[in-house]
PDB file of C-alpha atoms in Angstrom:
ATOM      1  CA  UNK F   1      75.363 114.106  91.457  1.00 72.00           C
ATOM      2  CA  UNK F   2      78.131 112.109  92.351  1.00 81.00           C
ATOM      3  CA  UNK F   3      77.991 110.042  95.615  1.00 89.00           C
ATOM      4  CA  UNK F   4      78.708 107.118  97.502  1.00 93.00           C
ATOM      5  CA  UNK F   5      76.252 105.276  99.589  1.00 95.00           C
ATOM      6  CA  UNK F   6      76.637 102.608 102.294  1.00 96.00           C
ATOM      7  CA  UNK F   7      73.144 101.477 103.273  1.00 96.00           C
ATOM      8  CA  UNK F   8      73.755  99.144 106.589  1.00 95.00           C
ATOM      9  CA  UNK F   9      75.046 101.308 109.559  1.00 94.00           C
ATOM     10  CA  UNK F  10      75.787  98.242 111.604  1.00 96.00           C
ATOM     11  CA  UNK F  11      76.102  95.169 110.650  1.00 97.00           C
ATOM     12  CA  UNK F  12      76.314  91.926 113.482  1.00 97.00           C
ATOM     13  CA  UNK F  13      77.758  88.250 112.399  1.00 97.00           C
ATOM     14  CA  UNK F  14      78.895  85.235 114.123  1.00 97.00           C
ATOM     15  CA  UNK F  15      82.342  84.111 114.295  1.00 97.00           C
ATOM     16  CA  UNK F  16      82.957  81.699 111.273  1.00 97.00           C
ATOM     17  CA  UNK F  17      79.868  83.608 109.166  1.00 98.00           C
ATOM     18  CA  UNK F  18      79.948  85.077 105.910  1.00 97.00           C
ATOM     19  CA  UNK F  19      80.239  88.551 105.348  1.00 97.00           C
ATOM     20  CA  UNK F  20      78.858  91.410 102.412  1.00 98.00           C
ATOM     21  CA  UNK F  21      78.796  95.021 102.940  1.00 98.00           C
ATOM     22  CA  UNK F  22      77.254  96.690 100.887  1.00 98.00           C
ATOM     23  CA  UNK F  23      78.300  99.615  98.709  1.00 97.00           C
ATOM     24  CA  UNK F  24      76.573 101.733  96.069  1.00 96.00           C
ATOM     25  CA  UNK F  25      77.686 104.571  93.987  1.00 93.00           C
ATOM     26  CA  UNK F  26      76.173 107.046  91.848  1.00 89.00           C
ATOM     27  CA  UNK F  27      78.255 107.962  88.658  1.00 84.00           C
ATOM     28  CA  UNK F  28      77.837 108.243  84.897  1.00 77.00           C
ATOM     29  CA  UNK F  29      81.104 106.404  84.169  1.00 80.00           C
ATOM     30  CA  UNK F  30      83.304 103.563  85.736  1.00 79.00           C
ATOM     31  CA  UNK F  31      84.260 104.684  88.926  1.00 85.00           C
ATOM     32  CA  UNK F  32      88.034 103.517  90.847  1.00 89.00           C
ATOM     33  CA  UNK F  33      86.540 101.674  93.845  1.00 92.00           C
ATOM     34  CA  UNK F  34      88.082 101.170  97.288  1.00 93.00           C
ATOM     35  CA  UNK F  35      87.258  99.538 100.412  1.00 96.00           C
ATOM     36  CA  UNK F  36      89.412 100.518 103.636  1.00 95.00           C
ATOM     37  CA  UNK F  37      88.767  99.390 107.238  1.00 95.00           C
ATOM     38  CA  UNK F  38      89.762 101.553 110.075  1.00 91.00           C
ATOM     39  CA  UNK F  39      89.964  99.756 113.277  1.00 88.00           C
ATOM     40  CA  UNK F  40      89.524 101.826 117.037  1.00 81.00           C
ATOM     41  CA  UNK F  41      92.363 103.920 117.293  1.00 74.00           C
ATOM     42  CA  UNK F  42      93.373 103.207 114.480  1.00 78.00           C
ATOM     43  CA  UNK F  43      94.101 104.879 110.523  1.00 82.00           C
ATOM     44  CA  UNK F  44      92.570 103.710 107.554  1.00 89.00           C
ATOM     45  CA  UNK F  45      94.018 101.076 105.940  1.00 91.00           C
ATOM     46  CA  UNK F  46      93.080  99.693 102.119  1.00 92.00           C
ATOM     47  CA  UNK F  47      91.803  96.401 101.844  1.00 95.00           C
ATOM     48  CA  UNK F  48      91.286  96.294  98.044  1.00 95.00           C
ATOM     49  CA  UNK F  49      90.608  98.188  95.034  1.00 92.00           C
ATOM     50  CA  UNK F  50      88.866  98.424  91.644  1.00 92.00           C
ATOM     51  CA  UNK F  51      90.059 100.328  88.703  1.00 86.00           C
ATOM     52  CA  UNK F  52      89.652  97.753  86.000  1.00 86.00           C
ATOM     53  CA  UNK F  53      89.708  94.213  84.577  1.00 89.00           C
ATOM     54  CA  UNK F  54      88.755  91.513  85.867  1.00 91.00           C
ATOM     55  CA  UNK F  55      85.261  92.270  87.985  1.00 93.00           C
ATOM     56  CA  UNK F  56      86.085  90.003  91.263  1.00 96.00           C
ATOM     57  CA  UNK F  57      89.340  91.810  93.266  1.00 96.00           C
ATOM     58  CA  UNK F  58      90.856  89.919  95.957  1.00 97.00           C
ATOM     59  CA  UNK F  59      92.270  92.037  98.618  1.00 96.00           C
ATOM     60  CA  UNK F  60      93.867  91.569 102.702  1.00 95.00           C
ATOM     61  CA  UNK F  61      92.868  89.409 105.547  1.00 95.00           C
ATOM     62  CA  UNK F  62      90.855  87.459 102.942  1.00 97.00           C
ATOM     63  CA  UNK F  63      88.322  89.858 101.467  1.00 98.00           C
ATOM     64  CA  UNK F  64      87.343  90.264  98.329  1.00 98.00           C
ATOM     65  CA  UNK F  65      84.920  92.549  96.449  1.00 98.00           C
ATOM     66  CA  UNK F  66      82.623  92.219  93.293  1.00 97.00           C
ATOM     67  CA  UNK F  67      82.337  95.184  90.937  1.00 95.00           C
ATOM     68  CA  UNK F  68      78.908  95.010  89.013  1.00 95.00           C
ATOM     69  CA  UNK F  69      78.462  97.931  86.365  1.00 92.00           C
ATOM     70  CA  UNK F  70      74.788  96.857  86.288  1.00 92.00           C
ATOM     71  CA  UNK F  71      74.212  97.604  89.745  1.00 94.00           C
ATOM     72  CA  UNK F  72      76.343 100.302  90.582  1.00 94.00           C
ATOM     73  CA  UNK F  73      77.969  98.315  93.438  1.00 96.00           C
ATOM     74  CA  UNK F  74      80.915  96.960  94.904  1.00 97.00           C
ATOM     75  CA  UNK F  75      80.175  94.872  97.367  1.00 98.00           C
ATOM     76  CA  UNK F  76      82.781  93.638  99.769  1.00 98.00           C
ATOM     77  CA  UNK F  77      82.453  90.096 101.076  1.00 98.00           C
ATOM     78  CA  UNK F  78      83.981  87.412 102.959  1.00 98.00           C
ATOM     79  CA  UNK F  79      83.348  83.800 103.503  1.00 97.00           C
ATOM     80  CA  UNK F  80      84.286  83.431 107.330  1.00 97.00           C
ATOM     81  CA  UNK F  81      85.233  85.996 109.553  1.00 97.00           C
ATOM     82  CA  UNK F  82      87.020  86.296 112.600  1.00 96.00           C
ATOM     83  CA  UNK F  83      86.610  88.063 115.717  1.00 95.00           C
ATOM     84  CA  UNK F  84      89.662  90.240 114.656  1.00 94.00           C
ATOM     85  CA  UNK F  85      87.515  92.068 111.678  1.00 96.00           C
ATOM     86  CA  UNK F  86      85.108  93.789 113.835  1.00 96.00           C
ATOM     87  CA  UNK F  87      85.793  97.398 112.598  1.00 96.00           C
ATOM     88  CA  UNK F  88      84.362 100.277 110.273  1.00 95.00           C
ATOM     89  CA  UNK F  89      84.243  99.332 107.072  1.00 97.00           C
ATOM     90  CA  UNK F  90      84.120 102.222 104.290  1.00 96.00           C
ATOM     91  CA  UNK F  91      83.537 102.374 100.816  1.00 96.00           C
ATOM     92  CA  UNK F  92      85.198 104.983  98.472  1.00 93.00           C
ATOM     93  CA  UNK F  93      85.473 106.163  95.013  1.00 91.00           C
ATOM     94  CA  UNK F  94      87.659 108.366  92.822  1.00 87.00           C
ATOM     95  CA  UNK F  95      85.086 109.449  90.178  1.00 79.00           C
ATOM     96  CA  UNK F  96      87.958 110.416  87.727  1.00 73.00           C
ATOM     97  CA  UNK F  97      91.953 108.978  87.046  1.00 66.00           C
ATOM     98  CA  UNK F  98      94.157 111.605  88.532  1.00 61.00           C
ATOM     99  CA  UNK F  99      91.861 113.147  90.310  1.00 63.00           C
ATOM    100  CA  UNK F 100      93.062 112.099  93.724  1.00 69.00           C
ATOM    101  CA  UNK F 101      89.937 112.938  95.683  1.00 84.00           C
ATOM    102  CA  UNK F 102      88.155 110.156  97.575  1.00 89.00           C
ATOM    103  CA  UNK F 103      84.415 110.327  98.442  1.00 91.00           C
ATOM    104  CA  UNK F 104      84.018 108.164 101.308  1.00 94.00           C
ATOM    105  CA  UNK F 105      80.725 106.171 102.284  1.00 94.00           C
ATOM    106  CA  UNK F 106      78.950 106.738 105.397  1.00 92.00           C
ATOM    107  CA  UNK F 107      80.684 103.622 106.775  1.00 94.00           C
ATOM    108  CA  UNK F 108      79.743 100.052 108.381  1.00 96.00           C
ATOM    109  CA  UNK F 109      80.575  99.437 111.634  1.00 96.00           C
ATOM    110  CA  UNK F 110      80.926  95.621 112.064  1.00 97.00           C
ATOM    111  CA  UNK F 111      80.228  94.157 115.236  1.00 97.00           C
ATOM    112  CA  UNK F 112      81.472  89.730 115.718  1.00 97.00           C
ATOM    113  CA  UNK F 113      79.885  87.706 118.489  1.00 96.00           C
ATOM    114  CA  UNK F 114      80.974  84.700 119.330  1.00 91.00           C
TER     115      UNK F 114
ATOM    116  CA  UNK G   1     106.274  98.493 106.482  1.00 76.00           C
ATOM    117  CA  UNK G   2     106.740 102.548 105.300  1.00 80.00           C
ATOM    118  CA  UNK G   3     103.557 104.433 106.751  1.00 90.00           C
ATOM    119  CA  UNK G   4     102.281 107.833 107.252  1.00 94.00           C
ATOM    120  CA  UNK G   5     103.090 109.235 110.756  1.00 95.00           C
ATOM    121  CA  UNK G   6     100.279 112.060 112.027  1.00 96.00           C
ATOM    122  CA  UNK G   7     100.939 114.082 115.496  1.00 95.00           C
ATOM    123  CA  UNK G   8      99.666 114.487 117.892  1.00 94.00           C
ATOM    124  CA  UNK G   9      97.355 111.861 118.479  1.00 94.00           C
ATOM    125  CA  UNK G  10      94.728 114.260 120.042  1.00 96.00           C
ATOM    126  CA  UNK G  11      95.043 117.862 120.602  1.00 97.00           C
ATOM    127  CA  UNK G  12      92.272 119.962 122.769  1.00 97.00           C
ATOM    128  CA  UNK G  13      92.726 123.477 121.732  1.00 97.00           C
ATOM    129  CA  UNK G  14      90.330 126.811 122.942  1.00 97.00           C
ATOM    130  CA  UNK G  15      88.131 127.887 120.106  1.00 97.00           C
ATOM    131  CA  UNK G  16      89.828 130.972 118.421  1.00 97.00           C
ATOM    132  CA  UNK G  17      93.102 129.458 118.997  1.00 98.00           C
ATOM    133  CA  UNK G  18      95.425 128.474 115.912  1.00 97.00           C
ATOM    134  CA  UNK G  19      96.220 124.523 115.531  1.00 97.00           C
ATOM    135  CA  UNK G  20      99.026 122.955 113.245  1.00 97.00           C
ATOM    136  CA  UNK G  21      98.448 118.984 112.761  1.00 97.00           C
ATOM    137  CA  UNK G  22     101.167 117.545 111.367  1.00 97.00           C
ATOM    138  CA  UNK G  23     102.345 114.754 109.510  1.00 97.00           C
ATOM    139  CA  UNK G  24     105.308 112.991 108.061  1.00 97.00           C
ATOM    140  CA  UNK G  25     103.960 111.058 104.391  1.00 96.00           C
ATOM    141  CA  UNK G  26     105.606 107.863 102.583  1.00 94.00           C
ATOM    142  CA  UNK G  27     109.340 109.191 101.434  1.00 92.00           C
ATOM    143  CA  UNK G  28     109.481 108.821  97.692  1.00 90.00           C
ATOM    144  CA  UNK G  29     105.276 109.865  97.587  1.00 93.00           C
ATOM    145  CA  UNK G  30     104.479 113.341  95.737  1.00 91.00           C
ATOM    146  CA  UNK G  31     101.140 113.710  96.594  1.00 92.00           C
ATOM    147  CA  UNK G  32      99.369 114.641  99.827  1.00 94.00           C
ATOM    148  CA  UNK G  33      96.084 114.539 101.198  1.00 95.00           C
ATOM    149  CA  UNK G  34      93.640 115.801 104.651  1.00 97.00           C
ATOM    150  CA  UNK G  35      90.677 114.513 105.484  1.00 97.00           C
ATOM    151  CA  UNK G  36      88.552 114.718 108.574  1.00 96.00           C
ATOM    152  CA  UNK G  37      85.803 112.972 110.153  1.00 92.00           C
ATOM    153  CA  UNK G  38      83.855 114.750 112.173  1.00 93.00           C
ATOM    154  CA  UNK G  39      82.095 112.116 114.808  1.00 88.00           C
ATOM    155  CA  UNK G  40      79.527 110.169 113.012  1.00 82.00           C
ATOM    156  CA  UNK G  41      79.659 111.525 109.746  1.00 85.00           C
ATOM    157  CA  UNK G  42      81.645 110.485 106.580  1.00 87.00           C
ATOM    158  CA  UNK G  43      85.436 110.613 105.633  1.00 92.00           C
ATOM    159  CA  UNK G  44      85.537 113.958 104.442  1.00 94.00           C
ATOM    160  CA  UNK G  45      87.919 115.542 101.803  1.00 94.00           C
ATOM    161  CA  UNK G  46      89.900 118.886 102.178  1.00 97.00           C
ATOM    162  CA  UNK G  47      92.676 119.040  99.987  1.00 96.00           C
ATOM    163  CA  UNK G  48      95.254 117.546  97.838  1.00 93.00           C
ATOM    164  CA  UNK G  49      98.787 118.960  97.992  1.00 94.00           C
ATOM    165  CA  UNK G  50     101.731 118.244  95.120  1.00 91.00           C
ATOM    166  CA  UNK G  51     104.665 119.977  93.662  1.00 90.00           C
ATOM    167  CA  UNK G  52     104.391 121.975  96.671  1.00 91.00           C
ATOM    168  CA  UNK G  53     100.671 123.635  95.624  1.00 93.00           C
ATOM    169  CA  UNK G  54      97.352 122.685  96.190  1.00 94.00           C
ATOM    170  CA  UNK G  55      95.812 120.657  93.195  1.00 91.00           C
ATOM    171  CA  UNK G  56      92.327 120.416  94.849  1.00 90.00           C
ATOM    172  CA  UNK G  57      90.571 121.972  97.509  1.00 93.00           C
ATOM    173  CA  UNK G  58      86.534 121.086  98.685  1.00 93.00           C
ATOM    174  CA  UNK G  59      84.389 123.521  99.074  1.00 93.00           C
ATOM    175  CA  UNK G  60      85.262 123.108 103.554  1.00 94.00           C
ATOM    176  CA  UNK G  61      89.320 124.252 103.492  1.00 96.00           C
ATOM    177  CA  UNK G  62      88.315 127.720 103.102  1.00 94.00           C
ATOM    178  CA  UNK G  63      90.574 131.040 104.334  1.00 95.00           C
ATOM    179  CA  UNK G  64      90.587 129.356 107.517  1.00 96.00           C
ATOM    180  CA  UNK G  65      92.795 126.342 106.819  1.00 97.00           C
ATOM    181  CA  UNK G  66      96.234 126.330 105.195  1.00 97.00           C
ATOM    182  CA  UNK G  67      98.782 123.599 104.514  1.00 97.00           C
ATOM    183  CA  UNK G  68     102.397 123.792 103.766  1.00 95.00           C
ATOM    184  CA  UNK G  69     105.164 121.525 103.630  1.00 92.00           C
ATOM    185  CA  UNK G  70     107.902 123.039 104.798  1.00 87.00           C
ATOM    186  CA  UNK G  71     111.107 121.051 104.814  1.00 86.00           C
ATOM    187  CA  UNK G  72     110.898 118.105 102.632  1.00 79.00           C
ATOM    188  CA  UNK G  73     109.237 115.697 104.811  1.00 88.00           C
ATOM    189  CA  UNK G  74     106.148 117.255 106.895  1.00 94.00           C
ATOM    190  CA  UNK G  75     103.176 118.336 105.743  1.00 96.00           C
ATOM    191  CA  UNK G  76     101.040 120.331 107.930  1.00 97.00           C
ATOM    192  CA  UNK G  77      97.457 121.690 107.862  1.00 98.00           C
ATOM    193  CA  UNK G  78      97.024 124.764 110.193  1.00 98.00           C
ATOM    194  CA  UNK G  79      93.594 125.827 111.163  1.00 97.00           C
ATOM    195  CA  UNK G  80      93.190 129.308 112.483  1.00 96.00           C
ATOM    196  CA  UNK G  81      91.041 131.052 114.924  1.00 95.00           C
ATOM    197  CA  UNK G  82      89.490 127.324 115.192  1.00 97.00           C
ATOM    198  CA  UNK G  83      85.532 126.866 115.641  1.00 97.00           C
ATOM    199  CA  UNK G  84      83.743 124.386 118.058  1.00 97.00           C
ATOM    200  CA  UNK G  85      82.147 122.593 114.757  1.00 96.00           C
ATOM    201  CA  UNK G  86      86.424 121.845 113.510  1.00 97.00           C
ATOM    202  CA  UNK G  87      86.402 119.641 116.074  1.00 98.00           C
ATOM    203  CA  UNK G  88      86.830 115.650 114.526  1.00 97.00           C
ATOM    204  CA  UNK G  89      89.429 113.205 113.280  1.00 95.00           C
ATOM    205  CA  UNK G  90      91.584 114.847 110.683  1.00 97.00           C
ATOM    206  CA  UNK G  91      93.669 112.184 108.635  1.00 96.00           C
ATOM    207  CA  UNK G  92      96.730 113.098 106.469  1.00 97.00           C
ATOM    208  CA  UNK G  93      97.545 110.775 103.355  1.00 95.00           C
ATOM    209  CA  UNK G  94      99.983 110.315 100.554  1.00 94.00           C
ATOM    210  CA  UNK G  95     100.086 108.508  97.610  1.00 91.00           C
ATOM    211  CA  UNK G  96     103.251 107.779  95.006  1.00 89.00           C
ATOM    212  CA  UNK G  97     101.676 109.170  91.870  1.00 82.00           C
ATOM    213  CA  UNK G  98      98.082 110.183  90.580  1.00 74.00           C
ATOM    214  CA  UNK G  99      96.261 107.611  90.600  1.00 70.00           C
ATOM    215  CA  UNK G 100      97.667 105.105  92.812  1.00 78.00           C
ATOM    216  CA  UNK G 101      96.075 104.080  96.409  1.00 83.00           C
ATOM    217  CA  UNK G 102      96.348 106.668  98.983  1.00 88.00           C
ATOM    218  CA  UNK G 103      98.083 105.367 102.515  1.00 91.00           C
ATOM    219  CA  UNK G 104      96.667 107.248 105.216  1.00 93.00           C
ATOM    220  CA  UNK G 105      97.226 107.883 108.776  1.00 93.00           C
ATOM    221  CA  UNK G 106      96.164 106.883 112.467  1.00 92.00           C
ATOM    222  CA  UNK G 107      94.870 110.991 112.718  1.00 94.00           C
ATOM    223  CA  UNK G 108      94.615 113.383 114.991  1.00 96.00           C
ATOM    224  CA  UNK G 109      91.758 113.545 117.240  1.00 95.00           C
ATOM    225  CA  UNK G 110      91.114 117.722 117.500  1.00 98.00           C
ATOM    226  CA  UNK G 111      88.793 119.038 120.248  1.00 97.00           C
ATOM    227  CA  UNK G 112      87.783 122.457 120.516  1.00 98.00           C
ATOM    228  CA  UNK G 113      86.755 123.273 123.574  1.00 97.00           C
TER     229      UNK G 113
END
């Protein structure tokens, strides 16, 4: 069956430390990846996406993702983050071109101490 | 920056009562989207909307939910008779063609009470 899957509920980091969520999906073909963030009050807003090429997308605020066939994942990741990215963090998919349905992840909320 | 406009923010309705969310898409998009989160679960889909038809509907928008765009520029998803367990975060989205990233809402926060 097709699904996504999100395996950290909650994730804490340090100010200034490196980020990766991580996101898995289960799918006999390529999948078109997303990540969105949605922070309180807030909508959901895209960060980046994956539908082909190049492997490595760069996306918003300085995030970036890494697609690996292999591994069915696409990890999102960022070298230093700032108190501003604490949020939920979901993954989603659109298992087919033009079909415009999203299957979302579970989410990651991301907490930032100082 | 265009965005997609939802209201209201939060609506507390009696269970049994009808509820129309509405929202107001991206101008020149032709395809249109709700989701809803119930608390602590996952993004949920319920139904893609274009050419003024549903395309796609999951398996949750059943007799009880409708949507309809009526004049051009809202899009609305009415729930009748509503249930305790339709109470969550329902977000409206829109995208420009198939394929291409859906832009979604801030929501609307239902509560049946």
């Amino acid at each position: 069956a097709q699904s996504v899957t999100q395996p950290d509920i909650h994730i804490t980091v340090s100010e200034g430390a490196s980020l990766e969520l991580r996101c898995n999906y289960s799918y006999g073909a390529t999948p078109y990846l997303f990540w969105y963030v949605q922070s309180p009050g807030q909508g959901l807003q895209l960060l980046l996406k994956y539908f082909s090429g190049d492997t490595l997308v760069q996306g918003i605020k300085g995030f970036e993702a890494e697609f690996k066939r292999s591994q069915s994942s696409f990890n999102l990741r960022k070298p230093s983050v700032h108190w501003s990215d604490a949020a939920e963090y979901f993954c989603a998919v659109a298992f087919e071109f033009g079909n415009e349905k999203l299957t979302f992840g579970t989410g990651t909320r991301l907490t930032i101490i100082p | 920056e265009p965005e997609v406009t939802q209201t209201p923010s939060h609506q507390v309705t009696q269970m049994g009562q009808e509820v129309i969310l509405r929202c107001v898409p991206i101008s020149n998009h032709l395809y249109f989207y709700w989701y809803r989160q119930i608390l602590g679960q996952k993004v949920e889909f319920l139904v893609s909307f274009y050419n003024n038809e549903i395309s796609e509907k999951s398996e949750i928008f059943d007799d009880q939910f409708s949507v309809e765009r009526p004049d051009g520029s809202n899009f609305t998803l009415k729930i009748r008779s509503t249930k305790l367990e339709d109470s969550a975060m329902y977000f409206c989205a829109s995208s420009e063609n198939r394929g291409s990233e859906a832009f979604f809402g801030q929501g609307t926060r239902l509560t049946v009470v």
